[in-house]
Amino acid sequence: MPVRSPLDSAAWWQRHFGLEYAVPFNPAESQVILKLSDGQWLHLVETEGPIDNQFPNKAGEAMFRMTFEVRRIEVLYERLQSSGVQTEGPEDRGSCGINFVFYDPDGNKFDVNECVRVHRTPEEAERLRSRLFQPVTS
């Protein structure tokens, strides 16, 4: 991920997601490597100039490069919102599940998904949808 300050970005990821360093920080490399689950690493690489991690899909909508699969999506969504992290959504993407988007401090766009059909009973999924997608009343 392109970032302005790898150490500041790493602190943000640690604070909001509990990520840990995969290898010790080496200032000569100008990057921090954090551990995700199942052996995946998130490289936070110092860059200069514009940071644009999004790309347009065929319809011209800005897309994200990474989706995080989670359980209990509502807990993460509410925690990020209450911590002041820029978020969009949530939205029900049908068979894909429930998703929301968040941005890191450098404006990199990320997607979060819970495939509720797999992780929850139909009743639990319906309660979650009711909680997240309550009709707006005037």
Tab-separated table of N, CA and C in Angstrom:
chain	number	residue	atom	x	y	z
A	1	MET	N	0.843	-1.169	0.000
A	1	MET	CA	0.000	0.000	0.000
A	1	MET	C	0.890	1.234	0.000
A	2	PRO	N	0.609	2.154	-0.852
A	2	PRO	CA	1.378	3.403	-0.816
A	2	PRO	C	0.920	4.264	0.365
A	3	VAL	N	1.886	4.772	1.124
A	3	VAL	CA	1.588	5.625	2.282
A	3	VAL	C	2.623	6.737	2.372
A	4	ARG	N	2.276	7.812	3.065
A	4	ARG	CA	3.217	8.918	3.281
A	4	ARG	C	4.237	8.582	4.369
A	5	SER	N	3.756	7.975	5.462
A	5	SER	CA	4.625	7.648	6.580
A	5	SER	C	4.337	6.219	7.038
A	6	PRO	N	5.228	5.282	6.706
A	6	PRO	CA	4.990	3.891	7.091
A	6	PRO	C	4.785	3.693	8.597
A	7	LEU	N	5.547	4.392	9.415
A	7	LEU	CA	5.396	4.221	10.864
A	7	LEU	C	4.054	4.750	11.363
A	8	ASP	N	3.630	5.921	10.860
A	8	ASP	CA	2.330	6.461	11.252
A	8	ASP	C	1.203	5.554	10.765
A	9	SER	N	1.332	5.077	9.540
A	9	SER	CA	0.316	4.190	8.986
A	9	SER	C	0.263	2.880	9.778
A	10	ALA	N	1.415	2.331	10.121
A	10	ALA	CA	1.455	1.097	10.917
A	10	ALA	C	0.764	1.303	12.263
A	11	ALA	N	1.001	2.446	12.893
A	11	ALA	CA	0.349	2.739	14.182
A	11	ALA	C	-1.165	2.788	14.010
A	12	TRP	N	-1.641	3.350	12.898
A	12	TRP	CA	-3.077	3.409	12.622
A	12	TRP	C	-3.654	1.996	12.477
A	13	TRP	N	-2.979	1.146	11.691
A	13	TRP	CA	-3.439	-0.229	11.504
A	13	TRP	C	-3.394	-1.005	12.814
A	14	GLN	N	-2.400	-0.770	13.630
A	14	GLN	CA	-2.328	-1.439	14.928
A	14	GLN	C	-3.477	-0.990	15.825
A	15	ARG	N	-3.736	0.310	15.849
A	15	ARG	CA	-4.785	0.863	16.713
A	15	ARG	C	-6.166	0.357	16.310
A	16	HIS	N	-6.466	0.330	15.026
A	16	HIS	CA	-7.819	0.002	14.584
A	16	HIS	C	-8.047	-1.484	14.285
A	17	PHE	N	-6.989	-2.230	13.989
A	17	PHE	CA	-7.151	-3.625	13.590
A	17	PHE	C	-6.278	-4.597	14.375
A	18	GLY	N	-5.426	-4.084	15.248
A	18	GLY	CA	-4.596	-4.959	16.065
A	18	GLY	C	-3.497	-5.682	15.303
A	19	LEU	N	-3.104	-5.160	14.126
A	19	LEU	CA	-2.064	-5.827	13.350
A	19	LEU	C	-0.709	-5.680	14.032
A	20	GLU	N	0.134	-6.674	13.824
A	20	GLU	CA	1.482	-6.687	14.391
A	20	GLU	C	2.514	-6.687	13.269
A	21	TYR	N	3.724	-6.266	13.612
A	21	TYR	CA	4.822	-6.286	12.638
A	21	TYR	C	5.132	-7.731	12.248
A	22	ALA	N	5.331	-7.961	10.950
A	22	ALA	CA	5.753	-9.274	10.462
A	22	ALA	C	7.259	-9.422	10.570
A	23	VAL	N	7.970	-8.334	10.343
A	23	VAL	CA	9.433	-8.286	10.459
A	23	VAL	C	9.789	-6.958	11.122
A	24	PRO	N	10.951	-6.868	11.752
A	24	PRO	CA	11.340	-5.592	12.355
A	24	PRO	C	11.430	-4.474	11.316
A	25	PHE	N	11.085	-3.264	11.725
A	25	PHE	CA	11.141	-2.108	10.835
A	25	PHE	C	12.586	-1.815	10.453
A	26	ASN	N	12.818	-1.604	9.163
A	26	ASN	CA	14.136	-1.238	8.659
A	26	ASN	C	13.988	0.104	7.943
A	27	PRO	N	14.476	1.212	8.553
A	27	PRO	CA	14.302	2.529	7.941
A	27	PRO	C	14.875	2.638	6.533
A	28	ALA	N	15.910	1.866	6.221
A	28	ALA	CA	16.511	1.934	4.891
A	28	ALA	C	15.541	1.475	3.803
A	29	GLU	N	14.588	0.612	4.153
A	29	GLU	CA	13.621	0.115	3.177
A	29	GLU	C	12.408	1.020	3.033
A	30	SER	N	12.227	1.961	3.956
A	30	SER	CA	11.089	2.889	3.931
A	30	SER	C	9.752	2.165	3.816
A	31	GLN	N	9.638	1.056	4.562
A	31	GLN	CA	8.369	0.337	4.573
A	31	GLN	C	8.190	-0.406	5.886
A	32	VAL	N	6.939	-0.654	6.211
A	32	VAL	CA	6.578	-1.481	7.349
A	32	VAL	C	5.791	-2.660	6.796
A	33	ILE	N	6.050	-3.834	7.329
A	33	ILE	CA	5.321	-5.031	6.907
A	33	ILE	C	4.548	-5.538	8.120
A	34	LEU	N	3.212	-5.572	7.980
A	34	LEU	CA	2.340	-6.023	9.052
A	34	LEU	C	1.743	-7.379	8.694
A	35	LYS	N	1.475	-8.199	9.715
A	35	LYS	CA	0.883	-9.519	9.516
A	35	LYS	C	-0.631	-9.412	9.456
A	36	LEU	N	-1.207	-10.027	8.444
A	36	LEU	CA	-2.638	-10.267	8.387
A	36	LEU	C	-2.836	-11.722	8.812
A	37	SER	N	-4.008	-12.266	8.632
A	37	SER	CA	-4.218	-13.659	8.994
A	37	SER	C	-3.731	-14.588	7.898
A	38	ASP	N	-3.563	-15.837	8.250
A	38	ASP	CA	-3.231	-16.899	7.300
A	38	ASP	C	-1.998	-16.623	6.456
A	39	GLY	N	-0.972	-16.003	7.046
A	39	GLY	CA	0.285	-15.807	6.349
A	39	GLY	C	0.332	-14.654	5.367
A	40	GLN	N	-0.698	-13.846	5.318
A	40	GLN	CA	-0.702	-12.687	4.421
A	40	GLN	C	-0.018	-11.504	5.101
A	41	TRP	N	0.657	-10.683	4.312
A	41	TRP	CA	1.334	-9.496	4.829
A	41	TRP	C	0.794	-8.259	4.147
A	42	LEU	N	0.752	-7.181	4.890
A	42	LEU	CA	0.370	-5.880	4.362
A	42	LEU	C	1.624	-5.013	4.353
A	43	HIS	N	2.093	-4.665	3.164
A	43	HIS	CA	3.291	-3.825	3.016
A	43	HIS	C	2.848	-2.368	2.938
A	44	LEU	N	3.325	-1.554	3.850
A	44	LEU	CA	3.056	-0.113	3.859
A	44	LEU	C	4.330	0.566	3.374
A	45	VAL	N	4.307	1.019	2.131
A	45	VAL	CA	5.509	1.491	1.462
A	45	VAL	C	5.462	3.006	1.311
A	46	GLU	N	6.501	3.673	1.809
A	46	GLU	CA	6.569	5.132	1.697
A	46	GLU	C	6.660	5.531	0.233
A	47	THR	N	5.856	6.500	-0.127
A	47	THR	CA	5.839	6.974	-1.498
A	47	THR	C	5.734	8.490	-1.522
A	48	GLU	N	6.152	9.068	-2.602
A	48	GLU	CA	6.009	10.510	-2.807
A	48	GLU	C	5.024	10.725	-3.947
A	49	GLY	N	4.497	11.908	-4.031
A	49	GLY	CA	3.537	12.200	-5.090
A	49	GLY	C	2.145	11.746	-4.702
A	50	PRO	N	1.232	11.792	-5.664
A	50	PRO	CA	-0.155	11.425	-5.372
A	50	PRO	C	-0.287	9.946	-5.008
A	51	ILE	N	-1.158	9.676	-4.047
A	51	ILE	CA	-1.468	8.298	-3.687
A	51	ILE	C	-2.847	7.999	-4.251
A	52	ASP	N	-2.906	7.018	-5.135
A	52	ASP	CA	-4.174	6.655	-5.749
A	52	ASP	C	-4.231	5.146	-5.832
A	53	ASN	N	-4.770	4.532	-4.809
A	53	ASN	CA	-4.839	3.086	-4.742
A	53	ASN	C	-6.103	2.540	-5.398
A	54	GLN	N	-7.004	3.408	-5.819
A	54	GLN	CA	-8.239	2.968	-6.450
A	54	GLN	C	-8.054	2.838	-7.966
A	55	PHE	N	-8.973	2.145	-8.578
A	55	PHE	CA	-9.009	2.049	-10.035
A	55	PHE	C	-10.477	1.993	-10.432
A	56	PRO	N	-10.814	2.475	-11.627
A	56	PRO	CA	-12.224	2.464	-12.035
A	56	PRO	C	-12.635	1.108	-12.609
A	57	ASN	N	-13.860	0.695	-12.279
A	57	ASN	CA	-14.402	-0.483	-12.945
A	57	ASN	C	-14.989	-0.055	-14.291
A	58	LYS	N	-15.643	-0.948	-15.013
A	58	LYS	CA	-16.170	-0.614	-16.339
A	58	LYS	C	-17.205	0.501	-16.284
A	59	ALA	N	-17.915	0.618	-15.148
A	59	ALA	CA	-18.925	1.673	-14.997
A	59	ALA	C	-18.319	2.994	-14.525
A	60	GLY	N	-16.994	2.997	-14.277
A	60	GLY	CA	-16.322	4.216	-13.858
A	60	GLY	C	-16.316	4.451	-12.364
A	61	GLU	N	-16.779	3.472	-11.567
A	61	GLU	CA	-16.793	3.612	-10.105
A	61	GLU	C	-15.421	3.269	-9.546
A	62	ALA	N	-14.976	4.046	-8.548
A	62	ALA	CA	-13.674	3.790	-7.919
A	62	ALA	C	-13.736	2.500	-7.116
A	63	MET	N	-12.849	1.569	-7.424
A	63	MET	CA	-12.817	0.266	-6.768
A	63	MET	C	-11.654	0.188	-5.787
A	64	PHE	N	-11.697	-0.786	-4.936
A	64	PHE	CA	-10.684	-1.066	-3.922
A	64	PHE	C	-9.827	-2.227	-4.401
A	65	ARG	N	-8.635	-2.345	-3.877
A	65	ARG	CA	-7.754	-3.438	-4.287
A	65	ARG	C	-7.800	-4.625	-3.339
A	66	MET	N	-8.413	-4.461	-2.166
A	66	MET	CA	-8.382	-5.527	-1.183
A	66	MET	C	-9.693	-5.576	-0.415
A	67	THR	N	-10.170	-6.792	-0.175
A	67	THR	CA	-11.345	-7.020	0.663
A	67	THR	C	-10.925	-7.865	1.852
A	68	PHE	N	-11.361	-7.456	3.028
A	68	PHE	CA	-11.133	-8.221	4.248
A	68	PHE	C	-12.416	-8.973	4.593
A	69	GLU	N	-12.339	-10.283	4.726
A	69	GLU	CA	-13.480	-11.096	5.143
A	69	GLU	C	-13.481	-11.144	6.667
A	70	VAL	N	-14.618	-10.817	7.265
A	70	VAL	CA	-14.719	-10.767	8.723
A	70	VAL	C	-15.963	-11.520	9.196
A	71	ARG	N	-16.017	-11.755	10.480
A	71	ARG	CA	-17.208	-12.231	11.169
A	71	ARG	C	-17.700	-11.068	12.017
A	72	ARG	N	-18.997	-10.935	12.183
A	72	ARG	CA	-19.593	-9.862	12.987
A	72	ARG	C	-19.221	-8.487	12.427
A	73	ILE	N	-19.544	-8.293	11.178
A	73	ILE	CA	-19.189	-7.071	10.456
A	73	ILE	C	-19.697	-5.820	11.161
A	74	GLU	N	-20.849	-5.921	11.801
A	74	GLU	CA	-21.428	-4.756	12.466
A	74	GLU	C	-20.549	-4.246	13.598
A	75	VAL	N	-19.840	-5.132	14.269
A	75	VAL	CA	-18.960	-4.725	15.370
A	75	VAL	C	-17.806	-3.883	14.834
A	76	LEU	N	-17.164	-4.351	13.768
A	76	LEU	CA	-16.060	-3.598	13.170
A	76	LEU	C	-16.549	-2.277	12.595
A	77	TYR	N	-17.661	-2.311	11.884
A	77	TYR	CA	-18.211	-1.088	11.290
A	77	TYR	C	-18.470	-0.033	12.362
A	78	GLU	N	-19.138	-0.415	13.429
A	78	GLU	CA	-19.462	0.542	14.494
A	78	GLU	C	-18.202	1.033	15.205
A	79	ARG	N	-17.239	0.140	15.406
A	79	ARG	CA	-15.986	0.542	16.065
A	79	ARG	C	-15.205	1.536	15.214
A	80	LEU	N	-15.113	1.285	13.909
A	80	LEU	CA	-14.388	2.208	13.040
A	80	LEU	C	-15.096	3.561	12.985
A	81	GLN	N	-16.422	3.546	12.861
A	81	GLN	CA	-17.164	4.808	12.842
A	81	GLN	C	-16.955	5.591	14.129
A	82	SER	N	-17.039	4.919	15.269
A	82	SER	CA	-16.891	5.632	16.546
A	82	SER	C	-15.463	6.123	16.766
A	83	SER	N	-14.509	5.542	16.037
A	83	SER	CA	-13.110	5.978	16.138
A	83	SER	C	-12.770	7.064	15.130
A	84	GLY	N	-13.743	7.485	14.330
A	84	GLY	CA	-13.509	8.557	13.363
A	84	GLY	C	-12.903	8.123	12.050
A	85	VAL	N	-12.867	6.819	11.779
A	85	VAL	CA	-12.345	6.328	10.501
A	85	VAL	C	-13.391	6.609	9.419
A	86	GLN	N	-12.940	7.117	8.278
A	86	GLN	CA	-13.853	7.389	7.169
A	86	GLN	C	-14.394	6.077	6.621
A	87	THR	N	-15.724	5.930	6.640
A	87	THR	CA	-16.374	4.724	6.151
A	87	THR	C	-17.496	5.089	5.193
A	88	GLU	N	-17.876	4.121	4.366
A	88	GLU	CA	-19.055	4.220	3.506
A	88	GLU	C	-19.854	2.946	3.719
A	89	GLY	N	-21.151	3.058	3.586
A	89	GLY	CA	-21.972	1.868	3.704
A	89	GLY	C	-22.578	1.772	5.069
A	90	PRO	N	-22.963	0.617	5.485
A	90	PRO	CA	-22.820	-0.677	4.829
A	90	PRO	C	-23.844	-0.853	3.715
A	91	GLU	N	-23.631	-1.899	2.918
A	91	GLU	CA	-24.602	-2.221	1.886
A	91	GLU	C	-24.739	-3.730	1.766
A	92	ASP	N	-25.924	-4.138	1.359
A	92	ASP	CA	-26.214	-5.544	1.163
A	92	ASP	C	-25.934	-5.862	-0.299
A	93	ARG	N	-24.948	-6.699	-0.545
A	93	ARG	CA	-24.576	-7.059	-1.917
A	93	ARG	C	-25.106	-8.434	-2.298
A	94	GLY	N	-26.249	-8.778	-1.745
A	94	GLY	CA	-26.912	-10.028	-2.099
A	94	GLY	C	-26.085	-11.241	-1.755
A	95	SER	N	-25.813	-12.081	-2.744
A	95	SER	CA	-25.103	-13.332	-2.493
A	95	SER	C	-23.664	-13.119	-2.014
A	96	CYS	N	-23.103	-11.949	-2.282
A	96	CYS	CA	-21.745	-11.652	-1.784
A	96	CYS	C	-21.742	-11.385	-0.283
A	97	GLY	N	-22.872	-10.939	0.239
A	97	GLY	CA	-22.955	-10.657	1.672
A	97	GLY	C	-23.113	-9.181	1.945
A	98	ILE	N	-22.748	-8.808	3.147
A	98	ILE	CA	-22.830	-7.410	3.577
A	98	ILE	C	-21.427	-6.839	3.574
A	99	ASN	N	-21.301	-5.657	3.012
A	99	ASN	CA	-20.004	-5.012	2.870
A	99	ASN	C	-20.059	-3.575	3.349
A	100	PHE	N	-18.888	-3.042	3.664
A	100	PHE	CA	-18.705	-1.606	3.798
A	100	PHE	C	-17.290	-1.274	3.362
A	101	VAL	N	-17.070	-0.015	3.096
A	101	VAL	CA	-15.775	0.475	2.632
A	101	VAL	C	-15.208	1.389	3.705
A	102	PHE	N	-13.887	1.344	3.879
A	102	PHE	CA	-13.217	2.310	4.748
A	102	PHE	C	-11.956	2.801	4.052
A	103	TYR	N	-11.438	3.917	4.545
A	103	TYR	CA	-10.238	4.536	3.992
A	103	TYR	C	-9.195	4.680	5.086
A	104	ASP	N	-7.934	4.414	4.733
A	104	ASP	CA	-6.854	4.668	5.684
A	104	ASP	C	-6.514	6.161	5.644
A	105	PRO	N	-5.625	6.633	6.514
A	105	PRO	CA	-5.320	8.074	6.545
A	105	PRO	C	-4.746	8.629	5.244
A	106	ASP	N	-4.199	7.759	4.384
A	106	ASP	CA	-3.653	8.209	3.104
A	106	ASP	C	-4.675	8.150	1.979
A	107	GLY	N	-5.905	7.780	2.293
A	107	GLY	CA	-6.964	7.730	1.291
A	107	GLY	C	-7.065	6.419	0.535
A	108	ASN	N	-6.286	5.400	0.933
A	108	ASN	CA	-6.411	4.091	0.302
A	108	ASN	C	-7.750	3.489	0.681
A	109	LYS	N	-8.445	2.944	-0.309
A	109	LYS	CA	-9.794	2.417	-0.132
A	109	LYS	C	-9.747	0.901	0.068
A	110	PHE	N	-10.457	0.423	1.108
A	110	PHE	CA	-10.525	-0.997	1.421
A	110	PHE	C	-11.978	-1.418	1.582
A	111	ASP	N	-12.245	-2.673	1.299
A	111	ASP	CA	-13.577	-3.245	1.414
A	111	ASP	C	-13.578	-4.259	2.548
A	112	VAL	N	-14.708	-4.350	3.253
A	112	VAL	CA	-14.893	-5.348	4.304
A	112	VAL	C	-16.156	-6.121	3.968
A	113	ASN	N	-16.098	-7.442	4.098
A	113	ASN	CA	-17.218	-8.300	3.726
A	113	ASN	C	-17.482	-9.335	4.803
A	114	GLU	N	-18.771	-9.609	5.013
A	114	GLU	CA	-19.165	-10.810	5.741
A	114	GLU	C	-20.180	-11.537	4.878
A	115	CYS	N	-19.866	-12.755	4.509
A	115	CYS	CA	-20.795	-13.580	3.739
A	115	CYS	C	-21.788	-14.168	4.749
A	116	VAL	N	-22.841	-13.421	5.015
A	116	VAL	CA	-23.766	-13.786	6.085
A	116	VAL	C	-24.477	-15.108	5.826
A	117	ARG	N	-24.639	-15.493	4.574
A	117	ARG	CA	-25.273	-16.790	4.272
A	117	ARG	C	-24.437	-17.942	4.813
A	118	VAL	N	-23.132	-17.744	4.886
A	118	VAL	CA	-22.220	-18.789	5.348
A	118	VAL	C	-22.026	-18.716	6.859
A	119	HIS	N	-21.885	-17.512	7.394
A	119	HIS	CA	-21.485	-17.339	8.786
A	119	HIS	C	-22.635	-17.218	9.775
A	120	ARG	N	-23.856	-17.051	9.283
A	120	ARG	CA	-24.988	-16.848	10.191
A	120	ARG	C	-26.182	-17.674	9.745
A	121	THR	N	-27.058	-17.940	10.704
A	121	THR	CA	-28.312	-18.596	10.348
A	121	THR	C	-29.154	-17.590	9.578
A	122	PRO	N	-30.150	-18.040	8.833
A	122	PRO	CA	-31.023	-17.088	8.133
A	122	PRO	C	-31.673	-16.080	9.085
A	123	GLU	N	-32.042	-16.525	10.273
A	123	GLU	CA	-32.661	-15.609	11.249
A	123	GLU	C	-31.657	-14.557	11.719
A	124	GLU	N	-30.429	-14.976	11.996
A	124	GLU	CA	-29.393	-14.025	12.416
A	124	GLU	C	-29.093	-13.028	11.305
A	125	ALA	N	-29.023	-13.507	10.076
A	125	ALA	CA	-28.748	-12.624	8.934
A	125	ALA	C	-29.862	-11.598	8.780
A	126	GLU	N	-31.103	-12.021	8.952
A	126	GLU	CA	-32.223	-11.085	8.828
A	126	GLU	C	-32.202	-10.044	9.946
A	127	ARG	N	-31.866	-10.460	11.160
A	127	ARG	CA	-31.753	-9.488	12.271
A	127	ARG	C	-30.642	-8.475	11.990
A	128	LEU	N	-29.539	-8.947	11.437
A	128	LEU	CA	-28.445	-8.042	11.094
A	128	LEU	C	-28.882	-7.051	10.027
A	129	ARG	N	-29.539	-7.539	8.999
A	129	ARG	CA	-30.022	-6.634	7.946
A	129	ARG	C	-30.988	-5.599	8.516
A	130	SER	N	-31.873	-6.023	9.397
A	130	SER	CA	-32.820	-5.084	10.018
A	130	SER	C	-32.076	-4.029	10.831
A	131	ARG	N	-31.043	-4.462	11.525
A	131	ARG	CA	-30.253	-3.519	12.346
A	131	ARG	C	-29.493	-2.521	11.487
A	132	LEU	N	-28.855	-3.003	10.419
A	132	LEU	CA	-28.013	-2.135	9.600
A	132	LEU	C	-28.792	-1.306	8.584
A	133	PHE	N	-29.908	-1.826	8.142
A	133	PHE	CA	-30.633	-1.178	7.048
A	133	PHE	C	-32.046	-0.766	7.469
A	134	GLN	N	-32.136	-0.175	8.649
A	134	GLN	CA	-33.430	0.291	9.137
A	134	GLN	C	-33.969	1.364	8.190
A	135	PRO	N	-35.278	1.326	7.915
A	135	PRO	CA	-35.836	2.374	7.051
A	135	PRO	C	-35.745	3.726	7.734
A	136	VAL	N	-35.426	4.738	6.933
A	136	VAL	CA	-35.312	6.092	7.447
A	136	VAL	C	-36.726	6.646	7.617
A	137	THR	N	-37.018	7.150	8.826
A	137	THR	CA	-38.330	7.745	9.065
A	137	THR	C	-38.179	9.251	9.255
A	138	SER	N	-39.203	9.966	8.879
A	138	SER	CA	-39.155	11.422	9.002
A	138	SER	C	-39.827	11.884	10.251
